[in-house]
mmCIF file of C-alpha atoms (C1' of nucleotides) in Angstrom:
data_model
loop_
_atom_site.group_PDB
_atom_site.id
_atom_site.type_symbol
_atom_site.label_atom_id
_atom_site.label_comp_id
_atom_site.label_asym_id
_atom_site.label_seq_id
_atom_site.Cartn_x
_atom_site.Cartn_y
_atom_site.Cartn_z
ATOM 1 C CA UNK X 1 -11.402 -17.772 -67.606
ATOM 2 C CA UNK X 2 -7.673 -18.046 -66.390
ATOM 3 C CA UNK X 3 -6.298 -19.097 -63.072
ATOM 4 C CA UNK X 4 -4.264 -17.182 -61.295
ATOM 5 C CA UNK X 5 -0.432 -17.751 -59.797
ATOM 6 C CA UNK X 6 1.717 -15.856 -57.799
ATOM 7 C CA UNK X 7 -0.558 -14.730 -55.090
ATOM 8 C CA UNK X 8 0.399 -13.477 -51.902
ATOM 9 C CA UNK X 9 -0.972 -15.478 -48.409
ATOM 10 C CA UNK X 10 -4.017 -13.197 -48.104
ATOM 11 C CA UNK X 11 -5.218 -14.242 -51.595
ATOM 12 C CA UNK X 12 -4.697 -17.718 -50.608
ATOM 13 C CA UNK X 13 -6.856 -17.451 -47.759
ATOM 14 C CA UNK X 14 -9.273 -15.907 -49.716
ATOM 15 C CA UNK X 15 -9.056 -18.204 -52.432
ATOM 16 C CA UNK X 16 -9.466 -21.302 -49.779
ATOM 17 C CA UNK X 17 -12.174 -19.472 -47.402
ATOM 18 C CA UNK X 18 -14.215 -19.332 -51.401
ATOM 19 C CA UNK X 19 -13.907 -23.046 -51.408
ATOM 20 C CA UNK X 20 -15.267 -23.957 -48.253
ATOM 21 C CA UNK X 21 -11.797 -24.509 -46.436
ATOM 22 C CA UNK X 22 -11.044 -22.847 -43.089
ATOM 23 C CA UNK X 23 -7.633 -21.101 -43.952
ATOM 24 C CA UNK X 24 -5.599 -22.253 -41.195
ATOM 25 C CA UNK X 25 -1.745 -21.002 -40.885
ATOM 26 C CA UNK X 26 -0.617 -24.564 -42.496
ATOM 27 C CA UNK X 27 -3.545 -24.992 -45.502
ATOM 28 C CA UNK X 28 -2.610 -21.470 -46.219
ATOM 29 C CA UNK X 29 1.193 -22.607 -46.180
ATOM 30 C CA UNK X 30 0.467 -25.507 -48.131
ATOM 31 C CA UNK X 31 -1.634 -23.364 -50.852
ATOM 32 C CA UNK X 32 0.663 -20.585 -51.135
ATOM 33 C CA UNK X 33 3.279 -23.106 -51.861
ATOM 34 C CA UNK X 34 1.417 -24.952 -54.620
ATOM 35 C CA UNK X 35 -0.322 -21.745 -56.072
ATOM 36 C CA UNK X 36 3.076 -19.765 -56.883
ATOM 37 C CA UNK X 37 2.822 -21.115 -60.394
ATOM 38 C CA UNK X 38 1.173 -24.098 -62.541
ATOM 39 C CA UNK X 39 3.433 -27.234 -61.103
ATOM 40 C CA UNK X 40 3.431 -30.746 -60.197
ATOM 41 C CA UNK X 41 4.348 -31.926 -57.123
ATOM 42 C CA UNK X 42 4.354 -34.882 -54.554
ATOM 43 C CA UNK X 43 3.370 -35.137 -50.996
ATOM 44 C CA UNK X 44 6.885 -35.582 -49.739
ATOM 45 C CA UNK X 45 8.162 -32.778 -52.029
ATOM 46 C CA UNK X 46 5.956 -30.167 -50.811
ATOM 47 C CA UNK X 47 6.912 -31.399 -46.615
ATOM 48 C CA UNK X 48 10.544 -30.817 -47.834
ATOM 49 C CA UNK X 49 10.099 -27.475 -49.118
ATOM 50 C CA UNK X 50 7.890 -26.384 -46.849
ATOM 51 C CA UNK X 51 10.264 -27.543 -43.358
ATOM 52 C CA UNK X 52 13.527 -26.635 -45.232
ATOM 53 C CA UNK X 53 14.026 -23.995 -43.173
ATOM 54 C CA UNK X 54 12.560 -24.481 -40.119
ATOM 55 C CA UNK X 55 9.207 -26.911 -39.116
ATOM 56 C CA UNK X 56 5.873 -25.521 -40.638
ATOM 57 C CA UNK X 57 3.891 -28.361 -41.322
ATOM 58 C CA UNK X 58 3.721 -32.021 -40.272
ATOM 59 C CA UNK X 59 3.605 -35.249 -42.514
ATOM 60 C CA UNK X 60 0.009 -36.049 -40.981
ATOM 61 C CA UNK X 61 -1.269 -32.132 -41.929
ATOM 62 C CA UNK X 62 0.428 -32.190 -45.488
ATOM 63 C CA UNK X 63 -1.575 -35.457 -46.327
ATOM 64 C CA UNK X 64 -4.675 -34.444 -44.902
ATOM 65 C CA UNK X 65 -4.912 -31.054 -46.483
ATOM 66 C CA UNK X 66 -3.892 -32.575 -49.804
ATOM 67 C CA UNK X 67 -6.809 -34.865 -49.757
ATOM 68 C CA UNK X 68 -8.760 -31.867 -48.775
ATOM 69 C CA UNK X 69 -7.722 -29.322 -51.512
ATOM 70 C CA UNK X 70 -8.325 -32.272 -54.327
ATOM 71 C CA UNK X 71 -11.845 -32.845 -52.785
ATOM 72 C CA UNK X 72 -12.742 -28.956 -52.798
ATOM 73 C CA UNK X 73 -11.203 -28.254 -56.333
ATOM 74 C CA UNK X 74 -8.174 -26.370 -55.005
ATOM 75 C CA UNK X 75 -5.918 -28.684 -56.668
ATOM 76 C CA UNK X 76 -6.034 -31.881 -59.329
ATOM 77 C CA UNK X 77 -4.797 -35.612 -57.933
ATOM 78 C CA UNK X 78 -2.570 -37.101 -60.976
ATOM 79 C CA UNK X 79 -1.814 -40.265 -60.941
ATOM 80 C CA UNK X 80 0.657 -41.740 -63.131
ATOM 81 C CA UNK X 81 2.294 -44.298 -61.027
ATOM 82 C CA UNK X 82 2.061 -46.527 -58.291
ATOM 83 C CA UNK X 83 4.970 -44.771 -56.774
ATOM 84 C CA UNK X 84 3.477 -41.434 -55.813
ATOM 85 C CA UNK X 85 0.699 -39.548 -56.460
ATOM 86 C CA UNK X 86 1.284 -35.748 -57.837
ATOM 87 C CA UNK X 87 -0.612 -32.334 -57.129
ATOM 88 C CA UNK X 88 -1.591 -30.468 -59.966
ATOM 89 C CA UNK X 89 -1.918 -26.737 -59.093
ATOM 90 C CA UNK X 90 -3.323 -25.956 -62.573
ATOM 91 C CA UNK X 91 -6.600 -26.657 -62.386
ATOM 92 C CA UNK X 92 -7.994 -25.530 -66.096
ATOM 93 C CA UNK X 93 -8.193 -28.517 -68.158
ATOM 94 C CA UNK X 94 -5.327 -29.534 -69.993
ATOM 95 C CA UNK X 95 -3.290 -32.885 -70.533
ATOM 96 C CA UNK X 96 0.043 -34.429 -69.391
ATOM 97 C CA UNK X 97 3.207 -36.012 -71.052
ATOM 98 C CA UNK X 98 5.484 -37.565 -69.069
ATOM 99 C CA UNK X 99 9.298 -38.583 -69.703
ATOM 100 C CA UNK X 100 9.603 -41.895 -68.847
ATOM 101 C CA UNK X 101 13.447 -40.985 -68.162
ATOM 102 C CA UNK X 102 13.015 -38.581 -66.076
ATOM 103 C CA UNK X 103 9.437 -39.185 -64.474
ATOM 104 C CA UNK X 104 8.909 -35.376 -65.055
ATOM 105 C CA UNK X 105 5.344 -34.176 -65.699
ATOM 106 C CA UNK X 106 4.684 -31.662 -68.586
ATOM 107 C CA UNK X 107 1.614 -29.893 -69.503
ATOM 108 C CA UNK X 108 0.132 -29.856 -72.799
ATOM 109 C CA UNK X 109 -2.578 -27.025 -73.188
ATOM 110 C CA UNK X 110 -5.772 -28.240 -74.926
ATOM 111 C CA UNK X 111 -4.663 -26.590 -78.093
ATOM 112 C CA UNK X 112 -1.930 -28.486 -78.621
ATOM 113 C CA UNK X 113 -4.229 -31.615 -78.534
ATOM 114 C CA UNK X 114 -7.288 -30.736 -80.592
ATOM 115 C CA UNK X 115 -10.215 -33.342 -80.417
ATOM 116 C CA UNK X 116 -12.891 -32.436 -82.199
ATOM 117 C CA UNK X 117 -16.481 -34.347 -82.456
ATOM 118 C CA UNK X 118 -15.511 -36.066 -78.739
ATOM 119 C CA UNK X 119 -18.602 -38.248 -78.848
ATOM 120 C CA UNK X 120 -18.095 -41.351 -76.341
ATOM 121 C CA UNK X 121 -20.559 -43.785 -78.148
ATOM 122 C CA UNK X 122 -21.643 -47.368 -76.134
ATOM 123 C CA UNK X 123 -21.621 -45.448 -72.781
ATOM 124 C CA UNK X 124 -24.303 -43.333 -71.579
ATOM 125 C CA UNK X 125 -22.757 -41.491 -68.586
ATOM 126 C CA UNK X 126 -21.736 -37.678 -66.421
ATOM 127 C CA UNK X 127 -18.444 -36.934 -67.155
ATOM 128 C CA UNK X 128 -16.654 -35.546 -64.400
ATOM 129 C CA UNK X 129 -12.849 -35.407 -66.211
ATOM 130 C CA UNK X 130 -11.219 -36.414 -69.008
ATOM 131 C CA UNK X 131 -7.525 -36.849 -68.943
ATOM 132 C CA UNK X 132 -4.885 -37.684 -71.735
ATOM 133 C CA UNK X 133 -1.583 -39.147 -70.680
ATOM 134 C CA UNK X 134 1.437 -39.275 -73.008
ATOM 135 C CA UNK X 135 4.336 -41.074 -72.172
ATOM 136 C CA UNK X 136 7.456 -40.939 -73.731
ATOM 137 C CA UNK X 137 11.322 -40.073 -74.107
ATOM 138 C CA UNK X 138 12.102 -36.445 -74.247
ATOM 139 C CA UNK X 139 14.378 -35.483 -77.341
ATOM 140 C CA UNK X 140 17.518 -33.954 -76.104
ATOM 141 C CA UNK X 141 17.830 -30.650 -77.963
ATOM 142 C CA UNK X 142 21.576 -31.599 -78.699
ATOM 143 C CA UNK U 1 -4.891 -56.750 -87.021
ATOM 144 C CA UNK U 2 -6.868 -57.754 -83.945
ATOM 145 C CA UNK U 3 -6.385 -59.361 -80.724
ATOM 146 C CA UNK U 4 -7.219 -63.021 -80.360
ATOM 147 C CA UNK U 5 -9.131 -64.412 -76.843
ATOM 148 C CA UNK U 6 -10.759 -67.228 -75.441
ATOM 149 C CA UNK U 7 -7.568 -69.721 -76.382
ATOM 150 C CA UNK U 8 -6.197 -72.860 -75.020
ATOM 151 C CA UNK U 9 -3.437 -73.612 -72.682
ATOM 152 C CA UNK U 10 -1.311 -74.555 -75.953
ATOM 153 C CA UNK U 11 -2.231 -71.778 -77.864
ATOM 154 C CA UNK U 12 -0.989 -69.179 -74.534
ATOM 155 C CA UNK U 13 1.897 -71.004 -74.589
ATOM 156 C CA UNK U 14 2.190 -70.281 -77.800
ATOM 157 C CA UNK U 15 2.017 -66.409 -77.583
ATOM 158 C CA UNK U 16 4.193 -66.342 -74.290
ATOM 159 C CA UNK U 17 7.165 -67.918 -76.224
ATOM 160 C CA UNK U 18 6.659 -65.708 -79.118
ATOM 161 C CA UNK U 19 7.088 -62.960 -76.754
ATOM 162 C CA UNK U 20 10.116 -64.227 -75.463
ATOM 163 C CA UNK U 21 8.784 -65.634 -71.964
ATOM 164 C CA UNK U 22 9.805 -69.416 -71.239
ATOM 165 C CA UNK U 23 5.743 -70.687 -70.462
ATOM 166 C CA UNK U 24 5.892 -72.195 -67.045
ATOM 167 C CA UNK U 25 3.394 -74.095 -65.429
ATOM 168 C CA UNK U 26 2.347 -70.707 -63.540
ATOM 169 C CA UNK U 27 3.067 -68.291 -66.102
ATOM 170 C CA UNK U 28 0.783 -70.355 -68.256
ATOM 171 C CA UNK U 29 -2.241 -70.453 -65.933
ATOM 172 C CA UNK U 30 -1.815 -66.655 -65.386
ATOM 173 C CA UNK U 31 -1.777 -65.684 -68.895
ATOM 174 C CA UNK U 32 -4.809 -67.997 -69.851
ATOM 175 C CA UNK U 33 -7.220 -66.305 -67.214
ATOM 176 C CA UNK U 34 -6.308 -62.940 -68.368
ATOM 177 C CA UNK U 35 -6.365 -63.738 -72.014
ATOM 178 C CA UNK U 36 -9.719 -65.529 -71.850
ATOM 179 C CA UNK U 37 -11.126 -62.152 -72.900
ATOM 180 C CA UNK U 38 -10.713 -58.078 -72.739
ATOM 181 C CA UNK U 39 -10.630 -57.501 -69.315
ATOM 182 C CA UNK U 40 -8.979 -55.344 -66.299
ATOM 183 C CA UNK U 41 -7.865 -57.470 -63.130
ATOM 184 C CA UNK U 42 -6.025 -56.672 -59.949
ATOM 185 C CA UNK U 43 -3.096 -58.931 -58.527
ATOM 186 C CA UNK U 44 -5.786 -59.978 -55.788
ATOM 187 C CA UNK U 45 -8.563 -60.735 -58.360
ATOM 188 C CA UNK U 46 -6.016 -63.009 -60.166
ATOM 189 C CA UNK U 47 -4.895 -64.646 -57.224
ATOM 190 C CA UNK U 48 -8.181 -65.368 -56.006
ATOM 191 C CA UNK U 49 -9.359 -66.403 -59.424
ATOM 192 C CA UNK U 50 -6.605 -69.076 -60.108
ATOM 193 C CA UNK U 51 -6.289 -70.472 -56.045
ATOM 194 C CA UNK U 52 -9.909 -70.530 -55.749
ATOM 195 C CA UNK U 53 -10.242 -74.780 -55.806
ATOM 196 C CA UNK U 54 -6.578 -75.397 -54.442
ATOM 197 C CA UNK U 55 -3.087 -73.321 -54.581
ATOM 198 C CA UNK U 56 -1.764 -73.045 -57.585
ATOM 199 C CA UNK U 57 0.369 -70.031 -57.932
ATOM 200 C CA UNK U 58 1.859 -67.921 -54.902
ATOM 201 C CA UNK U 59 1.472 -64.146 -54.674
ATOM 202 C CA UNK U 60 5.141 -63.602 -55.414
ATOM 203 C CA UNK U 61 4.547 -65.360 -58.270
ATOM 204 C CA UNK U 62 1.532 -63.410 -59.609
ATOM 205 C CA UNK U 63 3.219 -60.154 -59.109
ATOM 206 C CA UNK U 64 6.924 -61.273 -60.487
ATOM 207 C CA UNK U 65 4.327 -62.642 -63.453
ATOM 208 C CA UNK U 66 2.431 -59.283 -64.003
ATOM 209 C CA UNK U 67 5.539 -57.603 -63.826
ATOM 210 C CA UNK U 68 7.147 -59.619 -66.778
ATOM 211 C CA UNK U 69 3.896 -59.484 -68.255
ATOM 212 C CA UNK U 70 3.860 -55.827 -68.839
ATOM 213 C CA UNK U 71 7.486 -55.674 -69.786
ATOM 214 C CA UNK U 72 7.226 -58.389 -72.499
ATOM 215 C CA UNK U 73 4.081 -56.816 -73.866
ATOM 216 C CA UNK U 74 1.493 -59.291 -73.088
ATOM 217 C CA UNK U 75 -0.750 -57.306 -70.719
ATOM 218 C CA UNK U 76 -1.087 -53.522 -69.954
ATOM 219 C CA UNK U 77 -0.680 -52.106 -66.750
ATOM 220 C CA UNK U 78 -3.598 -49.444 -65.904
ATOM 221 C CA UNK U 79 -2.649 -47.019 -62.928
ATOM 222 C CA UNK U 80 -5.630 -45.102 -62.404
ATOM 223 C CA UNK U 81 -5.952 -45.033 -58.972
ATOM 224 C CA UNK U 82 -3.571 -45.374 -56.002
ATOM 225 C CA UNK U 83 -5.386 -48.469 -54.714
ATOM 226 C CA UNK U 84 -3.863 -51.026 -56.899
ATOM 227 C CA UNK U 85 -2.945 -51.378 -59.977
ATOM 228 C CA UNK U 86 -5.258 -53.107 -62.976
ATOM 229 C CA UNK U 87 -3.749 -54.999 -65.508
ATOM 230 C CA UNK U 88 -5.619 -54.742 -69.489
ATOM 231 C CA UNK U 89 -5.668 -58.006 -70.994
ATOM 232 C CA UNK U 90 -7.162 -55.787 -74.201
ATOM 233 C CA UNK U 91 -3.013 -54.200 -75.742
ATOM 234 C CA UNK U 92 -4.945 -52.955 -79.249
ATOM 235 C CA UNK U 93 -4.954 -49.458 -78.141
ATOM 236 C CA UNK U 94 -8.238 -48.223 -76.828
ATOM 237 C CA UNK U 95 -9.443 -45.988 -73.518
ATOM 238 C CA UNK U 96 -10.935 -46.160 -70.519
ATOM 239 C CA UNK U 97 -14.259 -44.844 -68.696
ATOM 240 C CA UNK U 98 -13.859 -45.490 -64.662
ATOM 241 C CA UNK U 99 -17.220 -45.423 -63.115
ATOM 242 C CA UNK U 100 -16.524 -43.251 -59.985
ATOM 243 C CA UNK U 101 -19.443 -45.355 -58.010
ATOM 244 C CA UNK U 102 -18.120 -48.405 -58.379
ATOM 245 C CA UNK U 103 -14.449 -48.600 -59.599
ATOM 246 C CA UNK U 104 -15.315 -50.030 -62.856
ATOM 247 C CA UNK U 105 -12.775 -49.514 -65.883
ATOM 248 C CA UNK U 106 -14.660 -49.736 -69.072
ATOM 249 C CA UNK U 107 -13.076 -50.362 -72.677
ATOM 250 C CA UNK U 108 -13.961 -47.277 -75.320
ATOM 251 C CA UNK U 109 -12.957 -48.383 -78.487
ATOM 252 C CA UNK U 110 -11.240 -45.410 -80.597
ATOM 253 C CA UNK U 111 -13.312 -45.172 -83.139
ATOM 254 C CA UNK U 112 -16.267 -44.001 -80.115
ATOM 255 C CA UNK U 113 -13.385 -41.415 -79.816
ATOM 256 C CA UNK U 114 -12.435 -39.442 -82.645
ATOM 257 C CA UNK U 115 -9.264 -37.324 -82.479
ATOM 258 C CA UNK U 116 -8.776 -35.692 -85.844
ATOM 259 C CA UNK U 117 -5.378 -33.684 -86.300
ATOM 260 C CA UNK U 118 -3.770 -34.563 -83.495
ATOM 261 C CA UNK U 119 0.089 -32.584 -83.283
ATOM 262 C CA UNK U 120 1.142 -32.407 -79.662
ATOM 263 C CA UNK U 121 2.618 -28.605 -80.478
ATOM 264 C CA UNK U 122 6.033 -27.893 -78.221
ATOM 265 C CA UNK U 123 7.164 -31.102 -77.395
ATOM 266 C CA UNK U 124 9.619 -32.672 -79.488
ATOM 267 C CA UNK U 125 9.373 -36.616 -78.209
ATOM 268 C CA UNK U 126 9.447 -39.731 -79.073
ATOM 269 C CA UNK U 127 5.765 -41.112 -78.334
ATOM 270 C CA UNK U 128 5.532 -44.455 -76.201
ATOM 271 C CA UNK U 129 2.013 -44.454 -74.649
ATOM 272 C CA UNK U 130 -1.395 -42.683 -74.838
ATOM 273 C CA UNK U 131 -3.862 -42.740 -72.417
ATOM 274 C CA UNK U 132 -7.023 -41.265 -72.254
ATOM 275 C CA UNK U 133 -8.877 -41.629 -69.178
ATOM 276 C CA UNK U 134 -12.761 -40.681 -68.681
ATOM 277 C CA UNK U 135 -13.977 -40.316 -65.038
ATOM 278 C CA UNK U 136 -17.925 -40.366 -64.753
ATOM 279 C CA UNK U 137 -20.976 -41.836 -63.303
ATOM 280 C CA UNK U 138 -22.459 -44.157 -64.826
ATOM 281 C CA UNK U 139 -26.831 -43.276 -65.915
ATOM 282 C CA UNK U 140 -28.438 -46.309 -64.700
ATOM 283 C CA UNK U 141 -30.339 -47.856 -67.483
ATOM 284 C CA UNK U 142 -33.570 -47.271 -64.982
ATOM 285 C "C1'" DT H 1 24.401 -79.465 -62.896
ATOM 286 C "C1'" DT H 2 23.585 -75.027 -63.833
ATOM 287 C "C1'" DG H 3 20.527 -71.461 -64.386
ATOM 288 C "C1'" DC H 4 15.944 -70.045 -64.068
ATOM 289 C "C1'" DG H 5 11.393 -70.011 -61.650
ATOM 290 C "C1'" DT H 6 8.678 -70.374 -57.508
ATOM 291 C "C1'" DG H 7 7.203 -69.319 -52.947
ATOM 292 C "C1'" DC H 8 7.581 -68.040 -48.131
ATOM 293 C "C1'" DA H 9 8.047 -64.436 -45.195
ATOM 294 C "C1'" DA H 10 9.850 -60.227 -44.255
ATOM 295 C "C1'" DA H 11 10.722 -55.694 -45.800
ATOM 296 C "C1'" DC H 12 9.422 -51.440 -48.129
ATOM 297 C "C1'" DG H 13 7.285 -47.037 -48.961
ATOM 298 C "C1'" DC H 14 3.497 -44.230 -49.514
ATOM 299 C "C1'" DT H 15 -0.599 -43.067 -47.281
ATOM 300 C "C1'" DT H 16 -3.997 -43.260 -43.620
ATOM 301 C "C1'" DT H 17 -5.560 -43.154 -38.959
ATOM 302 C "C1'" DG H 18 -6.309 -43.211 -33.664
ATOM 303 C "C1'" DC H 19 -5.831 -40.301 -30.344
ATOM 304 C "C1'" DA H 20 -4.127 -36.565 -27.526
ATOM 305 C "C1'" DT H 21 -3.103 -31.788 -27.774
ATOM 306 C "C1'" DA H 22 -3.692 -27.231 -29.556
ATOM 307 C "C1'" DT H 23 -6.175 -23.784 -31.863
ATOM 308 C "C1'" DT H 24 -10.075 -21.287 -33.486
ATOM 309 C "C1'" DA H 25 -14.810 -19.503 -33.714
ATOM 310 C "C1'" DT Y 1 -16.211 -24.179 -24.506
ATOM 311 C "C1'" DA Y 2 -17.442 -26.642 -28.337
ATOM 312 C "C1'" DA Y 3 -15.902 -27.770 -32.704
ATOM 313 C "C1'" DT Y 4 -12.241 -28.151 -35.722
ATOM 314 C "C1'" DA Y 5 -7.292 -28.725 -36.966
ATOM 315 C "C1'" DT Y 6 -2.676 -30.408 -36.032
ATOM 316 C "C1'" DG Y 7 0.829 -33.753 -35.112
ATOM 317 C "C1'" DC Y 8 2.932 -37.890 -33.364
ATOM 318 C "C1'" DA Y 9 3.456 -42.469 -33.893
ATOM 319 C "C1'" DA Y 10 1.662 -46.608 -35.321
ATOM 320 C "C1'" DA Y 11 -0.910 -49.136 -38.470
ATOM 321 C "C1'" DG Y 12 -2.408 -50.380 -43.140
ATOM 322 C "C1'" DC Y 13 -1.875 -52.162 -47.505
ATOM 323 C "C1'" DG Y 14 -0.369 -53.058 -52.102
ATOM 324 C "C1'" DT Y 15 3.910 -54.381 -53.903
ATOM 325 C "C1'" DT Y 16 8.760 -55.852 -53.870
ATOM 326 C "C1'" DT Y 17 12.564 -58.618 -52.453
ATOM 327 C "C1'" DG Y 18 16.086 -61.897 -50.125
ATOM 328 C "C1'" DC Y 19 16.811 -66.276 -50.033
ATOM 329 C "C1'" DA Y 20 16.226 -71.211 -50.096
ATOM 330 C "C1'" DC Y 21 14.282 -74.766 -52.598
ATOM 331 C "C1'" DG Y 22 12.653 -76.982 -56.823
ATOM 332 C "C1'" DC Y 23 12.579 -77.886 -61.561
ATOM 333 C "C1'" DA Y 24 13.800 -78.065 -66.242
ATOM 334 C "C1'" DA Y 25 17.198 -77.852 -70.147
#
DNA sequence: TTGCGTGCAAACGCTTTGCATATTA
DNA sequence: TAATATGCAAAGCGTTTGCACGCAA
């Protein structure tokens, strides 16, 4: 199973109204905007592209219907640094390295990060995620 | 090489100097609650912890402390959620199981983790952290 | 006595929220 | 027309900071 980018607004809706999420004009904005490819972005980031041109979508709307896409599974909630928290549009499970220069998120499929014979020993417990985080510096290909 | 707890006031005085941190009065008292044993505290939790009988260290202080703290190498800072940040008096490397219900952070040791072959394919980087972070409910022991 | 550390209080910045208005079913 | 969503502005809250004072080398 694969997730799909690059829809147009009336796949959003549909994608939202399968999760449970009335697709108003400004979740639907907010969607379409995340879902155009597998990205990383923050709260105020997604106001400022959204009201570039003209005003979509208020500061009160863009925080709410984050917190309401992470809670329905539209999107993932990273959180990296005390700073900001970032959306994750890619939802399939995969890890993150992050250039502490830069602050710049990067995915690393599963592949790339094999763990085999994952047995969490000592606790006895439902996991709901598992994330790996990799920080480090970025070599500049010079 | 393992990680000593559970020392005296010398003996933290000790490890801040060797970590290049002149061991005030404060700085002291801070680094012997956290180094007492493995553990993950808030700012808060340390400042009520130390000012619980009578003032001893302000809240600039704690977080100026922490700060240092994490940039000298004598604690490590968890950012799991956007609440606050925790601070690891356990550096050997090791990851973490947050019980969703009640905040929790949890040490698993590595070896309850296995990751053979690890090769982070397609990023050429210089590696400074990994994190791997395990959300979950906790099964009650009923 | 000079630089470093501490602490008060105010500022900061991201996020949340109360409430009135607007929109939708 | 009842329920839900939006948006403004203010509040909230963890953390940082400016600055004056204190202390130690």
């Amino acid at each position: 199973m694969q997730q799909l980018f690059g829809l147009n607004k009336r796949e959003v809706a549909e994608i939202l109204r399968r999760k449970d999420i009335n697709p108003t004009t400004q979740r639907i904005e907010i969607a379409y905007l995340l879902l155009q490819r597998p990205q990383h972005l923050s709260a105020e980031e997604i106001l400022q592209k959204l009201n570039k041109e003209y005003e979509q979508v208020s500061q009160a709307t863009i925080y709410n219907t984050l917190r309401l896409f992470v809670d329905k599974g539209v999107i993932r909630e990273l959180v990296f640094s005390p700073d900001r928290i970032y959306y994750d549009s890619h939802i399939m499970p995969h890890h993150h390295f992050i250039d502490v220069e830069t602050g710049k998120i990067y995915d690393i499929p599963l592949e790339s990060l094999p763990m085999k014979d994952i047995n969490i020993s000592g606790i006895d417990a439902e996991v709901l995620e598992v994330s790996m985080m990799i920080k480090g510096r970025l070599n500049q290909p010079s």
